[in-house]
Tab-separated table of C-alpha atoms in Angstrom:
chain	number	residue	atom	x	y	z
A	693	MET	CA	-21.791	16.795	25.835
A	694	GLU	CA	-22.574	13.421	27.401
A	695	TYR	CA	-19.895	10.754	27.536
A	696	ILE	CA	-19.141	7.261	28.826
A	697	ILE	CA	-15.788	6.068	30.126
A	698	GLY	CA	-14.558	2.659	29.000
A	699	VAL	CA	-11.889	1.304	31.354
A	700	ASP	CA	-9.608	-1.540	30.254
A	701	ILE	CA	-7.586	-3.158	33.063
A	702	GLY	CA	-4.796	-4.687	30.990
A	703	THR	CA	-1.669	-6.699	31.672
A	704	THR	CA	0.809	-3.820	31.555
A	705	SER	CA	-1.422	-0.774	31.981
A	706	THR	CA	-4.939	0.476	32.616
A	707	LYS	CA	-6.567	2.704	30.016
A	708	ALA	CA	-9.540	4.957	30.630
A	709	ILE	CA	-11.088	6.416	27.489
A	710	ALA	CA	-13.988	8.846	27.266
A	711	PHE	CA	-16.307	8.219	24.301
A	712	ASP	CA	-19.138	10.397	23.118
A	713	LEU	CA	-22.438	8.722	22.256
A	714	ASN	CA	-21.265	8.175	18.673
A	715	GLY	CA	-18.290	6.138	19.839
A	716	ARG	CA	-15.716	8.839	19.127
A	717	ILE	CA	-12.781	9.254	21.509
A	718	VAL	CA	-12.981	12.451	23.544
A	719	ASP	CA	-10.104	11.989	25.992
A	720	LYS	CA	-7.888	9.185	27.244
A	721	ALA	CA	-5.459	8.331	30.019
A	722	ASN	CA	-3.058	5.441	30.477
A	723	VAL	CA	-1.239	4.341	33.651
A	724	GLU	CA	1.422	1.611	33.445
A	725	TYR	CA	2.513	-0.909	36.069
A	726	SER	CA	4.971	-3.750	36.371
A	727	ILE	CA	4.886	-7.552	36.278
A	728	LEU	CA	6.762	-9.395	39.032
A	729	ASN	CA	8.719	-12.409	37.739
A	730	THR	CA	10.447	-13.703	40.864
A	731	ARG	CA	10.785	-17.160	39.295
A	732	PRO	CA	10.756	-18.274	35.640
A	733	SER	CA	7.195	-19.646	35.875
A	734	TRP	CA	5.732	-16.951	38.150
A	735	SER	CA	3.977	-13.811	36.910
A	736	GLU	CA	2.348	-11.624	39.546
A	737	GLN	CA	1.237	-8.046	40.060
A	738	ARG	CA	0.477	-5.837	43.035
A	739	PRO	CA	-3.329	-5.465	43.230
A	740	ASP	CA	-3.173	-2.089	44.994
A	741	GLU	CA	-0.888	-0.735	42.278
A	742	ILE	CA	-3.456	-1.708	39.661
A	743	PHE	CA	-6.325	-0.291	41.726
A	744	ASP	CA	-4.458	3.022	41.942
A	745	ALA	CA	-3.921	2.925	38.168
A	746	VAL	CA	-7.669	2.417	37.633
A	747	MET	CA	-8.501	5.335	39.914
A	748	ASN	CA	-5.895	7.686	38.492
A	749	SER	CA	-6.763	6.950	34.865
A	750	ILE	CA	-10.486	7.561	35.493
A	751	LYS	CA	-9.755	10.732	37.467
A	752	THR	CA	-7.536	12.114	34.692
A	753	VAL	CA	-10.288	11.644	32.105
A	754	VAL	CA	-12.987	13.049	34.402
A	755	ASP	CA	-10.872	16.134	35.146
A	756	LYS	CA	-10.282	16.779	31.427
A	757	ASN	CA	-14.007	16.584	30.702
A	758	LYS	CA	-14.945	18.820	33.612
A	759	GLU	CA	-12.909	21.553	31.971
A	760	LYS	CA	-15.203	21.189	28.927
A	761	ASN	CA	-18.403	20.980	31.023
A	762	ASN	CA	-19.105	17.481	29.676
A	763	ARG	CA	-21.439	15.169	31.611
A	764	LEU	CA	-20.397	11.657	32.650
A	765	LEU	CA	-23.145	9.059	32.139
A	766	ALA	CA	-21.377	5.874	33.286
A	767	VAL	CA	-18.137	3.962	33.699
A	768	SER	CA	-17.967	0.524	32.065
A	769	PHE	CA	-15.212	-2.064	32.419
A	770	SER	CA	-13.039	-4.386	30.391
A	771	SER	CA	-10.399	-6.547	32.039
A	772	ALA	CA	-7.731	-9.100	31.275
A	773	MET	CA	-8.819	-12.663	32.023
A	774	HIS	CA	-7.579	-15.490	34.255
A	775	SER	CA	-6.204	-13.499	37.187
A	776	THR	CA	-6.782	-14.656	40.741
A	777	MET	CA	-5.832	-13.603	44.267
A	778	ALA	CA	-6.822	-14.501	47.807
A	779	VAL	CA	-8.388	-11.936	50.142
A	780	ASP	CA	-9.329	-12.152	53.820
A	781	ASP	CA	-12.716	-11.408	55.368
A	782	LYS	CA	-11.946	-7.668	55.303
A	783	GLY	CA	-11.098	-7.733	51.593
A	784	GLU	CA	-7.359	-7.341	52.231
A	785	PRO	CA	-5.050	-9.180	49.795
A	786	LEU	CA	-3.364	-12.302	51.132
A	787	THR	CA	-1.434	-12.819	47.904
A	788	ASN	CA	-0.301	-10.822	44.934
A	789	LEU	CA	-2.473	-11.020	41.832
A	790	ILE	CA	-1.519	-14.190	39.922
A	791	ILE	CA	-2.025	-13.336	36.242
A	792	TRP	CA	-2.643	-15.285	33.025
A	793	ALA	CA	1.075	-15.627	32.223
A	794	ASP	CA	1.809	-17.499	35.466
A	795	THR	CA	2.528	-21.196	34.826
A	796	ARG	CA	3.535	-22.456	38.288
A	797	SER	CA	0.540	-24.817	38.317
A	798	LYS	CA	1.508	-26.579	35.085
A	799	GLU	CA	1.849	-30.030	36.725
A	800	TYR	CA	-1.674	-29.714	38.157
A	801	ALA	CA	-3.065	-28.698	34.777
A	802	GLN	CA	-1.228	-31.477	32.959
A	803	ARG	CA	-2.466	-34.188	35.324
A	804	LEU	CA	-6.060	-32.972	35.041
A	805	LYS	CA	-5.833	-32.596	31.274
A	806	GLU	CA	-4.918	-36.258	30.908
A	807	THR	CA	-8.087	-37.435	32.681
A	808	ARG	CA	-11.665	-37.938	31.551
A	809	GLN	CA	-12.734	-35.576	34.333
A	810	GLY	CA	-10.537	-32.828	32.896
A	811	HIS	CA	-12.091	-33.251	29.461
A	812	GLU	CA	-15.613	-33.117	30.893
A	813	ILE	CA	-14.782	-29.961	32.864
A	814	TYR	CA	-13.478	-28.329	29.667
A	815	MET	CA	-16.602	-29.306	27.729
A	816	LYS	CA	-18.834	-27.719	30.402
A	817	THR	CA	-16.742	-24.631	31.178
A	818	GLY	CA	-15.286	-23.817	27.743
A	819	THR	CA	-11.913	-22.998	29.322
A	820	PRO	CA	-9.011	-25.195	28.193
A	821	ILE	CA	-7.203	-27.001	30.999
A	822	HIS	CA	-4.046	-24.910	31.389
A	823	PRO	CA	-2.081	-23.212	34.185
A	824	MET	CA	-3.434	-19.831	33.012
A	825	ALA	CA	-6.853	-20.719	34.449
A	826	PRO	CA	-7.774	-20.061	38.097
A	827	LEU	CA	-8.934	-23.695	38.269
A	828	SER	CA	-5.366	-25.019	38.337
A	829	LYS	CA	-3.988	-21.951	40.151
A	830	LEU	CA	-6.323	-22.600	43.097
A	831	ALA	CA	-5.327	-26.266	43.234
A	832	TRP	CA	-1.679	-25.161	43.437
A	833	LEU	CA	-2.456	-22.631	46.191
A	834	ARG	CA	-4.282	-25.303	48.184
A	835	ASP	CA	-1.202	-27.530	48.296
A	836	ASN	CA	1.627	-24.985	48.299
A	837	MET	CA	0.354	-21.995	50.312
A	838	LYS	CA	-1.718	-23.824	52.916
A	839	GLU	CA	-1.733	-21.005	55.457
A	840	VAL	CA	-3.066	-18.548	52.866
A	841	TYR	CA	-5.546	-21.131	51.638
A	842	GLN	CA	-6.971	-21.562	55.140
A	843	LYS	CA	-7.240	-17.812	55.762
A	844	ALA	CA	-8.760	-16.943	52.380
A	845	TYR	CA	-12.318	-15.620	52.474
A	846	LYS	CA	-12.638	-15.175	48.700
A	847	TYR	CA	-10.666	-15.859	45.542
A	848	ILE	CA	-11.214	-13.045	43.079
A	849	SER	CA	-9.934	-11.475	39.859
A	850	ILE	CA	-8.546	-7.961	39.568
A	851	LYS	CA	-11.857	-6.521	38.347
A	852	GLU	CA	-13.660	-8.083	41.294
A	853	TYR	CA	-11.106	-6.505	43.624
A	854	VAL	CA	-11.721	-3.084	42.066
A	855	PHE	CA	-15.499	-3.419	42.419
A	856	TYR	CA	-15.177	-4.626	46.004
A	857	ARG	CA	-13.002	-1.644	46.891
A	858	LEU	CA	-15.452	0.756	45.243
A	859	PHE	CA	-18.776	-0.772	46.338
A	860	GLY	CA	-18.090	-3.344	49.059
A	861	GLN	CA	-19.683	-6.121	46.968
A	862	TYR	CA	-18.190	-9.286	45.494
A	863	ILE	CA	-19.527	-9.656	41.952
A	864	VAL	CA	-18.048	-11.230	38.844
A	865	ASP	CA	-19.471	-10.785	35.362
A	866	TYR	CA	-20.345	-13.873	33.335
A	867	SER	CA	-17.557	-13.117	30.874
A	868	ILE	CA	-14.705	-13.090	33.408
A	869	ALA	CA	-16.289	-16.039	35.246
A	870	SER	CA	-16.430	-18.046	32.009
A	871	ALA	CA	-12.632	-17.778	31.683
A	872	THR	CA	-11.880	-19.278	35.097
A	873	GLY	CA	-12.420	-22.947	34.263
A	874	LEU	CA	-14.853	-22.982	37.215
A	875	PHE	CA	-18.044	-21.719	35.531
A	876	ASN	CA	-20.612	-23.739	33.586
A	877	ILE	CA	-21.255	-21.706	30.421
A	878	TYR	CA	-24.464	-23.611	29.674
A	879	ALA	CA	-26.057	-23.297	33.122
A	880	PHE	CA	-24.553	-19.890	34.039
A	881	LYS	CA	-23.420	-21.048	37.469
A	882	TRP	CA	-20.276	-22.309	39.189
A	883	GLU	CA	-19.498	-25.880	38.087
A	884	GLN	CA	-19.362	-28.308	41.017
A	885	ASP	CA	-16.921	-30.764	39.391
A	886	ALA	CA	-14.437	-27.935	38.850
A	887	LEU	CA	-14.934	-26.613	42.381
A	888	ASP	CA	-14.141	-30.091	43.710
A	889	VAL	CA	-10.859	-30.130	41.774
A	890	ALA	CA	-9.937	-26.700	43.128
A	891	GLY	CA	-10.966	-27.758	46.632
A	892	ILE	CA	-13.347	-24.847	47.267
A	893	SER	CA	-17.060	-24.182	47.601
A	894	CYS	CA	-18.962	-21.585	45.592
A	895	ASP	CA	-19.256	-19.271	48.602
A	896	ARG	CA	-15.504	-18.640	48.287
A	897	LEU	CA	-16.198	-17.048	44.884
A	898	SER	CA	-18.098	-13.924	43.865
A	899	ALA	CA	-21.741	-13.799	42.784
A	900	PRO	CA	-21.992	-14.181	38.964
A	901	VAL	CA	-23.851	-11.342	37.200
A	902	PRO	CA	-24.684	-10.383	33.575
A	903	THR	CA	-22.138	-8.241	31.734
A	904	THR	CA	-24.608	-5.334	31.706
A	905	TYR	CA	-25.053	-5.491	35.495
A	906	THR	CA	-24.962	-1.984	36.959
A	907	LEU	CA	-23.947	-0.744	40.396
A	908	LYS	CA	-24.566	2.688	41.896
A	909	GLY	CA	-23.564	4.146	45.240
A	910	ILE	CA	-19.772	4.202	45.008
A	911	LYS	CA	-18.132	4.829	48.371
A	912	ARG	CA	-18.111	8.563	49.058
A	913	GLU	CA	-14.343	8.802	49.560
A	914	TYR	CA	-13.770	7.434	46.050
A	915	ALA	CA	-16.517	9.546	44.502
A	916	GLU	CA	-14.869	12.653	45.956
A	917	TYR	CA	-11.426	11.602	44.749
A	918	LEU	CA	-12.708	10.914	41.229
A	919	GLY	CA	-14.878	14.014	41.209
A	920	ILE	CA	-18.039	12.130	40.255
A	921	ASP	CA	-21.547	11.758	41.665
A	922	VAL	CA	-21.973	8.856	44.096
A	923	ASN	CA	-24.846	7.543	41.948
A	924	THR	CA	-22.799	7.375	38.736
A	925	PRO	CA	-23.556	3.957	37.167
A	926	PHE	CA	-20.653	1.496	37.064
A	927	ILE	CA	-21.230	-1.356	34.603
A	928	ALA	CA	-19.589	-4.730	35.293
A	929	GLY	CA	-18.635	-5.157	31.641
A	930	ALA	CA	-16.786	-8.161	30.252
A	931	SER	CA	-13.356	-9.547	29.427
A	932	ASP	CA	-10.956	-7.724	27.140
A	933	GLY	CA	-11.063	-10.464	24.512
A	934	CYS	CA	-14.848	-10.572	24.234
A	935	LEU	CA	-15.053	-6.779	24.138
A	936	ALA	CA	-12.346	-6.571	21.475
A	937	ASN	CA	-14.692	-8.424	19.108
A	938	LEU	CA	-17.544	-6.099	19.978
A	939	GLY	CA	-15.353	-3.016	19.674
A	940	THR	CA	-14.126	-3.965	16.192
A	941	ASN	CA	-17.561	-4.952	14.823
A	942	ALA	CA	-16.437	-8.586	14.417
A	943	ILE	CA	-19.825	-9.955	15.473
A	944	LYS	CA	-21.204	-11.501	12.253
A	945	PRO	CA	-20.668	-15.101	11.044
A	946	GLY	CA	-17.332	-15.400	9.244
A	947	ASP	CA	-15.896	-12.267	10.861
A	948	ALA	CA	-12.822	-12.749	13.033
A	949	ALA	CA	-11.052	-10.315	15.312
A	950	VAL	CA	-7.289	-10.560	15.735
A	951	THR	CA	-5.752	-8.728	18.656
A	952	ILE	CA	-2.022	-8.500	19.197
A	953	GLY	CA	-0.879	-6.499	22.171
A	954	THR	CA	1.371	-7.961	24.853
A	955	SER	CA	-0.086	-11.362	23.974
A	956	GLY	CA	-2.505	-12.093	21.145
A	957	ALA	CA	-5.724	-13.840	20.165
A	958	ILE	CA	-8.085	-14.645	17.338
A	959	ARG	CA	-11.822	-14.862	18.043
A	960	VAL	CA	-15.232	-15.176	16.372
A	961	ILE	CA	-18.737	-14.719	17.812
A	962	SER	CA	-21.391	-17.450	17.927
A	963	ASP	CA	-24.963	-17.541	19.186
A	964	SER	CA	-24.139	-20.686	21.188
A	965	PRO	CA	-21.100	-22.201	22.913
A	966	LYS	CA	-19.024	-24.615	20.828
A	967	SER	CA	-16.450	-26.459	22.881
A	968	ASP	CA	-13.849	-28.268	20.762
A	969	PRO	CA	-13.532	-32.040	21.432
A	970	GLN	CA	-9.778	-31.621	20.790
A	971	GLU	CA	-9.663	-28.896	23.484
A	972	ARG	CA	-7.845	-26.364	21.288
A	973	ILE	CA	-10.082	-23.311	21.642
A	974	PHE	CA	-12.035	-21.460	24.316
A	975	SER	CA	-15.730	-20.601	24.467
A	976	TYR	CA	-16.416	-17.507	26.614
A	977	ILE	CA	-19.541	-15.466	27.323
A	978	LEU	CA	-20.203	-11.943	26.071
A	979	THR	CA	-23.949	-11.996	26.759
A	980	LYS	CA	-26.457	-14.808	27.252
A	981	ASP	CA	-26.977	-15.072	23.495
A	982	ARG	CA	-23.470	-14.231	22.244
A	983	TYR	CA	-20.415	-16.387	22.859
A	984	VAL	CA	-16.853	-15.618	21.828
A	985	LEU	CA	-14.907	-18.592	20.467
A	986	GLY	CA	-11.198	-18.513	19.839
A	987	GLY	CA	-7.781	-18.953	21.288
A	988	PRO	CA	-5.069	-16.823	22.862
A	989	ILE	CA	-1.347	-16.930	22.218
A	990	ASN	CA	1.080	-15.997	24.976
A	991	ASN	CA	3.621	-14.324	22.748
A	992	GLY	CA	2.558	-11.223	20.845
A	993	GLY	CA	4.084	-7.787	21.123
A	994	ILE	CA	6.088	-8.901	24.148
A	995	VAL	CA	8.305	-10.859	21.743
A	996	PHE	CA	9.148	-7.711	19.765
A	997	ARG	CA	9.737	-5.870	23.041
A	998	TRP	CA	12.117	-8.644	24.168
A	999	PHE	CA	14.107	-8.234	20.948
A	1000	ARG	CA	14.163	-4.442	21.231
A	1001	ASP	CA	15.262	-4.450	24.872
A	1002	ASN	CA	18.021	-7.021	24.382
A	1003	PHE	CA	19.351	-6.514	20.851
A	1004	ALA	CA	18.568	-2.937	19.813
A	1005	ALA	CA	20.194	-0.592	22.327
A	1006	ASP	CA	21.567	1.658	19.568
A	1007	GLU	CA	18.143	1.981	17.937
A	1008	VAL	CA	16.495	2.782	21.280
A	1009	GLN	CA	19.044	5.550	21.861
A	1010	LYS	CA	18.638	6.862	18.307
A	1011	ALA	CA	14.862	6.882	18.683
A	1012	LYS	CA	15.115	8.962	21.859
A	1013	GLN	CA	17.425	11.483	20.214
A	1014	GLU	CA	15.316	11.867	17.068
A	1015	GLY	CA	11.866	11.645	18.656
A	1016	MET	CA	11.084	8.364	16.892
A	1017	ASP	CA	9.818	4.952	17.946
A	1018	ALA	CA	12.512	2.266	18.115
A	1019	TYR	CA	10.004	-0.273	16.792
A	1020	ASP	CA	9.635	1.772	13.598
A	1021	ILE	CA	13.382	1.693	13.033
A	1022	LEU	CA	13.469	-2.089	13.475
A	1023	THR	CA	10.417	-2.597	11.263
A	1024	GLN	CA	12.078	-0.598	8.464
A	1025	GLU	CA	14.939	-3.097	8.635
A	1026	ALA	CA	12.516	-6.024	8.386
A	1027	GLN	CA	10.715	-4.364	5.469
A	1028	LYS	CA	13.781	-4.944	3.278
A	1029	ILE	CA	13.588	-8.728	3.773
A	1030	PRO	CA	11.344	-10.835	1.485
A	1031	ALA	CA	8.318	-12.766	2.719
A	1032	GLY	CA	9.429	-15.946	4.451
A	1033	SER	CA	12.676	-14.390	5.709
A	1034	ASP	CA	14.680	-16.508	3.249
A	1035	GLY	CA	13.774	-19.657	5.155
A	1036	LEU	CA	14.477	-18.429	8.699
A	1037	ILE	CA	11.639	-19.617	10.949
A	1038	PHE	CA	10.853	-18.409	14.463
A	1039	LEU	CA	8.773	-20.341	16.982
A	1040	PRO	CA	7.768	-17.491	19.325
A	1041	TYR	CA	7.165	-19.446	22.540
A	1042	LEU	CA	9.173	-17.270	24.930
A	1043	LEU	CA	6.421	-17.515	27.581
A	1044	GLY	CA	5.288	-21.049	26.786
A	1045	GLU	CA	2.129	-21.277	24.703
A	1046	ARG	CA	-1.595	-21.390	25.109
A	1047	ALA	CA	-3.765	-22.115	22.055
A	1048	PRO	CA	-3.784	-24.384	20.200
A	1049	HIS	CA	-1.148	-26.467	22.049
A	1050	TRP	CA	-1.731	-25.360	25.667
A	1051	ASP	CA	1.897	-26.201	26.411
A	1052	ALA	CA	3.456	-24.218	29.256
A	1053	ASP	CA	6.863	-25.805	28.547
A	1054	ALA	CA	7.129	-24.627	24.923
A	1055	ARG	CA	10.209	-22.479	24.265
A	1056	GLY	CA	11.337	-20.031	21.577
A	1057	VAL	CA	13.364	-21.280	18.607
A	1058	PHE	CA	15.047	-19.689	15.583
A	1059	PHE	CA	15.377	-22.459	12.978
A	1060	GLY	CA	17.192	-22.618	9.658
A	1061	ILE	CA	19.858	-19.996	10.334
A	1062	ASN	CA	22.525	-19.740	7.633
A	1063	ILE	CA	25.485	-17.483	6.995
A	1064	LYS	CA	23.499	-15.079	4.797
A	1065	HIS	CA	20.885	-14.224	7.398
A	1066	THR	CA	21.150	-10.700	8.792
A	1067	ARG	CA	19.556	-8.997	11.762
A	1068	GLY	CA	16.765	-7.851	9.441
A	1069	HIS	CA	15.959	-11.503	8.748
A	1070	PHE	CA	15.665	-12.180	12.459
A	1071	ILE	CA	13.328	-9.219	12.947
A	1072	ARG	CA	11.065	-10.224	10.061
A	1073	ALA	CA	11.079	-13.882	11.152
A	1074	LEU	CA	10.019	-12.718	14.620
A	1075	LEU	CA	7.030	-10.809	13.191
A	1076	GLU	CA	6.109	-13.747	10.970
A	1077	GLY	CA	6.429	-16.234	13.829
A	1078	VAL	CA	3.835	-14.393	15.903
A	1079	ILE	CA	1.433	-14.458	12.939
A	1080	TYR	CA	2.073	-18.178	12.355
A	1081	ALA	CA	1.029	-18.731	15.970
A	1082	ILE	CA	-2.211	-16.803	15.341
A	1083	TYR	CA	-2.802	-18.748	12.113
A	1084	ASP	CA	-2.273	-22.027	13.977
A	1085	VAL	CA	-5.202	-21.084	16.231
A	1086	GLY	CA	-7.234	-19.803	13.281
A	1087	LYS	CA	-7.085	-23.181	11.561
A	1088	ALA	CA	-8.444	-24.917	14.674
A	1089	LEU	CA	-11.127	-22.259	15.012
A	1090	GLU	CA	-12.311	-22.749	11.417
A	1091	GLU	CA	-12.647	-26.496	12.023
A	1092	THR	CA	-14.921	-25.810	15.003
A	1093	ALA	CA	-16.823	-22.642	14.099
A	1094	GLY	CA	-16.707	-22.390	10.290
A	1095	ASP	CA	-14.720	-20.459	7.693
A	1096	ILE	CA	-13.178	-17.084	8.404
A	1097	ASN	CA	-13.984	-14.652	5.587
A	1098	LYS	CA	-12.458	-11.418	6.814
A	1099	ILE	CA	-10.432	-10.224	9.765
A	1100	TYR	CA	-10.746	-7.096	11.915
A	1101	VAL	CA	-7.553	-6.095	13.687
A	1102	THR	CA	-6.902	-4.373	16.969
A	1103	GLY	CA	-4.087	-3.940	19.467
A	1104	GLY	CA	-0.730	-2.219	19.360
A	1105	PHE	CA	0.506	-4.207	16.353
A	1106	VAL	CA	-1.751	-2.203	14.026
A	1107	ARG	CA	0.788	0.629	14.331
A	1108	SER	CA	2.962	-1.484	12.003
A	1109	PRO	CA	1.542	-1.740	8.452
A	1110	LEU	CA	4.138	-4.413	7.700
A	1111	TRP	CA	2.953	-6.623	10.549
A	1112	VAL	CA	-0.712	-6.279	9.539
A	1113	GLN	CA	0.154	-7.041	5.904
A	1114	ILE	CA	1.949	-10.203	7.015
A	1115	LEU	CA	-1.296	-11.222	8.780
A	1116	SER	CA	-3.272	-10.710	5.575
A	1117	ASP	CA	-0.709	-12.621	3.525
A	1118	VAL	CA	-0.477	-15.591	5.913
A	1119	PHE	CA	-4.274	-15.999	6.183
A	1120	GLY	CA	-4.970	-15.070	2.561
A	1121	ARG	CA	-7.866	-12.905	3.789
A	1122	LYS	CA	-8.880	-9.259	3.646
A	1123	VAL	CA	-7.949	-7.406	6.837
A	1124	LEU	CA	-9.891	-4.364	8.077
A	1125	GLN	CA	-8.501	-1.801	10.492
A	1126	ALA	CA	-10.853	0.472	12.406
A	1127	GLU	CA	-10.137	4.161	12.930
A	1128	SER	CA	-9.527	3.433	16.614
A	1129	TYR	CA	-7.622	0.391	17.811
A	1130	GLU	CA	-8.888	0.878	21.379
A	1131	SER	CA	-11.434	-1.862	20.805
A	1132	SER	CA	-11.747	-3.261	24.331
A	1133	CYS	CA	-12.441	0.179	25.802
A	1134	LEU	CA	-14.913	0.938	23.016
A	1135	GLY	CA	-16.557	-2.461	23.508
A	1136	ALA	CA	-16.959	-1.662	27.202
A	1137	ALA	CA	-18.502	1.705	26.360
A	1138	ILE	CA	-20.933	0.108	23.879
A	1139	LEU	CA	-21.923	-2.492	26.483
A	1140	GLY	CA	-22.458	0.444	28.848
A	1141	MET	CA	-24.744	2.105	26.299
A	1142	LYS	CA	-26.753	-1.125	26.116
A	1143	ALA	CA	-26.991	-1.263	29.925
A	1144	LEU	CA	-28.234	2.336	30.048
A	1145	GLY	CA	-30.755	1.810	27.227
A	1146	ILE	CA	-29.005	4.284	24.910
A	1147	ILE	CA	-28.861	1.584	22.219
A	1148	ASP	CA	-31.338	-1.267	21.749
A	1149	GLY	CA	-28.857	-4.016	20.881
A	1150	LEU	CA	-25.224	-4.811	20.171
A	1151	ASP	CA	-25.866	-5.070	16.425
A	1152	GLU	CA	-25.783	-1.265	16.383
A	1153	VAL	CA	-22.010	-1.444	16.903
A	1154	GLU	CA	-21.305	-1.030	13.161
A	1155	ARG	CA	-22.058	2.690	13.251
A	1156	PHE	CA	-19.490	3.166	16.030
A	1157	VAL	CA	-16.605	1.481	14.196
A	1158	PRO	CA	-15.715	3.087	10.854
A	1159	VAL	CA	-12.972	1.287	8.898
A	1160	SER	CA	-9.905	3.396	8.174
A	1161	LYS	CA	-7.759	0.965	6.190
A	1162	GLU	CA	-7.986	-2.300	4.257
A	1163	TYR	CA	-5.227	-4.804	3.546
A	1164	LEU	CA	-5.502	-7.322	0.708
A	1165	PRO	CA	-3.404	-10.513	0.630
A	1166	ASP	CA	-0.527	-10.906	-1.823
A	1167	LYS	CA	-1.067	-14.271	-3.566
A	1168	LYS	CA	2.655	-14.908	-4.072
A	1169	ASN	CA	3.435	-14.242	-0.429
A	1170	ASN	CA	0.470	-16.376	0.657
A	1171	ALA	CA	1.877	-19.363	-1.274
A	1172	ILE	CA	5.285	-18.882	0.406
A	1173	TYR	CA	3.733	-18.637	3.838
A	1174	LYS	CA	1.600	-21.752	3.364
A	1175	GLU	CA	4.710	-23.798	2.653
A	1176	ILE	CA	6.674	-22.350	5.560
A	1177	PHE	CA	3.771	-22.722	7.987
A	1178	GLU	CA	3.689	-26.468	7.347
A	1179	MET	CA	7.334	-26.638	8.443
A	1180	TYR	CA	6.565	-24.375	11.424
A	1181	ALA	CA	3.817	-26.774	12.546
A	1182	ARG	CA	6.061	-29.823	12.133
A	1183	LEU	CA	8.830	-28.187	14.161
A	1184	TYR	CA	6.596	-27.836	17.205
A	1185	ASN	CA	5.677	-31.523	17.092
A	1186	LEU	CA	9.304	-32.583	16.617
A	1187	LEU	CA	10.538	-30.456	19.522
A	1188	LYS	CA	7.674	-30.978	21.966
A	1189	GLY	CA	9.537	-33.512	24.110
A	1190	GLU	CA	12.691	-31.412	24.223
A	1191	PHE	CA	10.697	-28.328	25.244
A	1192	SER	CA	9.743	-30.091	28.450
A	1193	ASN	CA	13.391	-31.053	29.092
A	1194	ALA	CA	14.514	-27.477	28.427
A	1195	ALA	CA	11.886	-26.030	30.765
A	1196	ASN	CA	12.885	-28.377	33.568
A	1197	LEU	CA	16.558	-27.569	33.041
A	1198	GLN	CA	15.891	-23.823	33.138
A	1199	ASP	CA	13.871	-24.126	36.340
A	1200	ARG	CA	16.636	-26.145	37.985
A	1201	LEU	CA	19.425	-23.802	36.894
A	1202	PHE	CA	17.466	-20.773	38.098
A	1203	LEU	CA	16.888	-22.307	41.522
A	1204	ASP	CA	20.583	-23.265	41.780
C-alpha cells in the first residue's frame, strides 16, 4: 500500500500521521515538548528539541509501515505560525525559538499599530500588528539583543529550521511567510516597508516558495536514520490554520472551520485576500488562488488545562486510578449546569488575546459570581468563555467575508460533545465533525497529493473527509447566549484600561 505522511509541528507536540491515498489514517506518532516561560511575557522553545520530535515521529511511522511492506510516497508539512529564531552562517541557533504566544514586543507592536504606516503594512501583509508576529519580534531583537542581531545570518521559523537541517536550504512557504507581517500577500514577495520597520533586508530571510514546493535529496545521515530513500519528496506545505480548513473540507463560501486545541481559531476560505480596515482579522495564503481569512484566539484548550492542573488534583488522581480522562470527569460536572452558567461569565484571556482585540495585556476574569455558584458553574463558564471568544471573531469575520452558514470543527475540543454543542448553540449554526480531527495533518497530506499529481485540485478534498457527527443549535440556549455575549463584549471594553494596569503590575511584581 502507498501512503503519505502528514507532519504537523505544533505548539506542544509534533504529530506524524500516515494516510493512505483515500485519506484514511494508517498509523500515527506524537512527540511532546515543553514551552519555556522564563518571564510572564516570554514563550520560547528549544529548536533542537522540536527537530528531534519531528525526526522521531516520522521514524516511528515509517518503522510501523515497513513492518506492513507499505511504500512511502512523500512527507508533507504543517506548522504553527509566527515563530522566529536567529541562526548564524552555519545554521546554528543563536536564540531559542520565539513562538506565537510570546508578547515581549508588545510596546513595539502598539506603537506601530497606532501609526498610518502600521495600518498600511497590515493592509498589504494581511497580518494584524501584534507581538505574535515576527515583524515586531525582530524589532525587539534589534534593540534588546544587539549582539545576537549583529551575528544573525538568517531569521527563520521552526519549519524553515527543519528544512535547513534536512536539505541545507533556506526556504519558506507562502503560507508561513504570509503570517510574519513581513510578506506582501498581493505581490508574493517580502514587503519593503515592513522590512524597514524590522531593520533587516530580504537576504536575512528565506526564499519564499509555493506551498506545493517539493525538495528531494535529504541528507544521507537523516535518510538512514529515518529509514527512507534519499530521493523521497518532502513538500513544504503550509501553516496549521490554513491546512485545518483544507483538512475539514471547509473550502466553500459560507463554510467556516473552528479549531480549538491549545489556542483556537475560526477561518473561512476566499479566492482573494480581504484585509479588514478595522484590522480585526488575518488574511493568509493557502495557494495562489485560495486565501484563508479569520482570526486566532490565544486561549483555547490551555484554559481548561490551567483549570485542571490547578483546581482538580483529586480528579486527576481519580482518572489515573480508573483509567479515565480527568477532562471527562470535569465536563460531566459542567454538564449538570444550565446554558449561561446561571449568569457567571468568564473572559478567558489568560495569555492576553489576539483576534479581534489584538490586546496582549488582556487578562482573565470571572464576572458575576454569587453565593449559589458551584465549581460546576466555573467549569461550564470556562467552556462558554472560550466559545464567546471564538464568536467574537466570527462576528468580525462575517462583516468582512460574508455570512457563515455551517461550521466544521477540529482540534482536541471535539472530544467533548458538550463543548461542541455549546459552539453550535452560541453561533446558532449547524456544526459538522469529521471522522478524523487530525485536520492539519490531513490537509498537509492532501496538499502533498496535489504536489505529486495524485489529485488534480483541492476541491477533491470532500471525498477524504466524511462527516461522523452533526450538532444542531438549541434555540432556547441560543437566545440565552446572545444576551450573555452582549454583556461579555461590554465587559472587555469596560476593563480594557485596567487590563493594561494589571499587566504592568504583574510584570513589575514578577521582576521584583
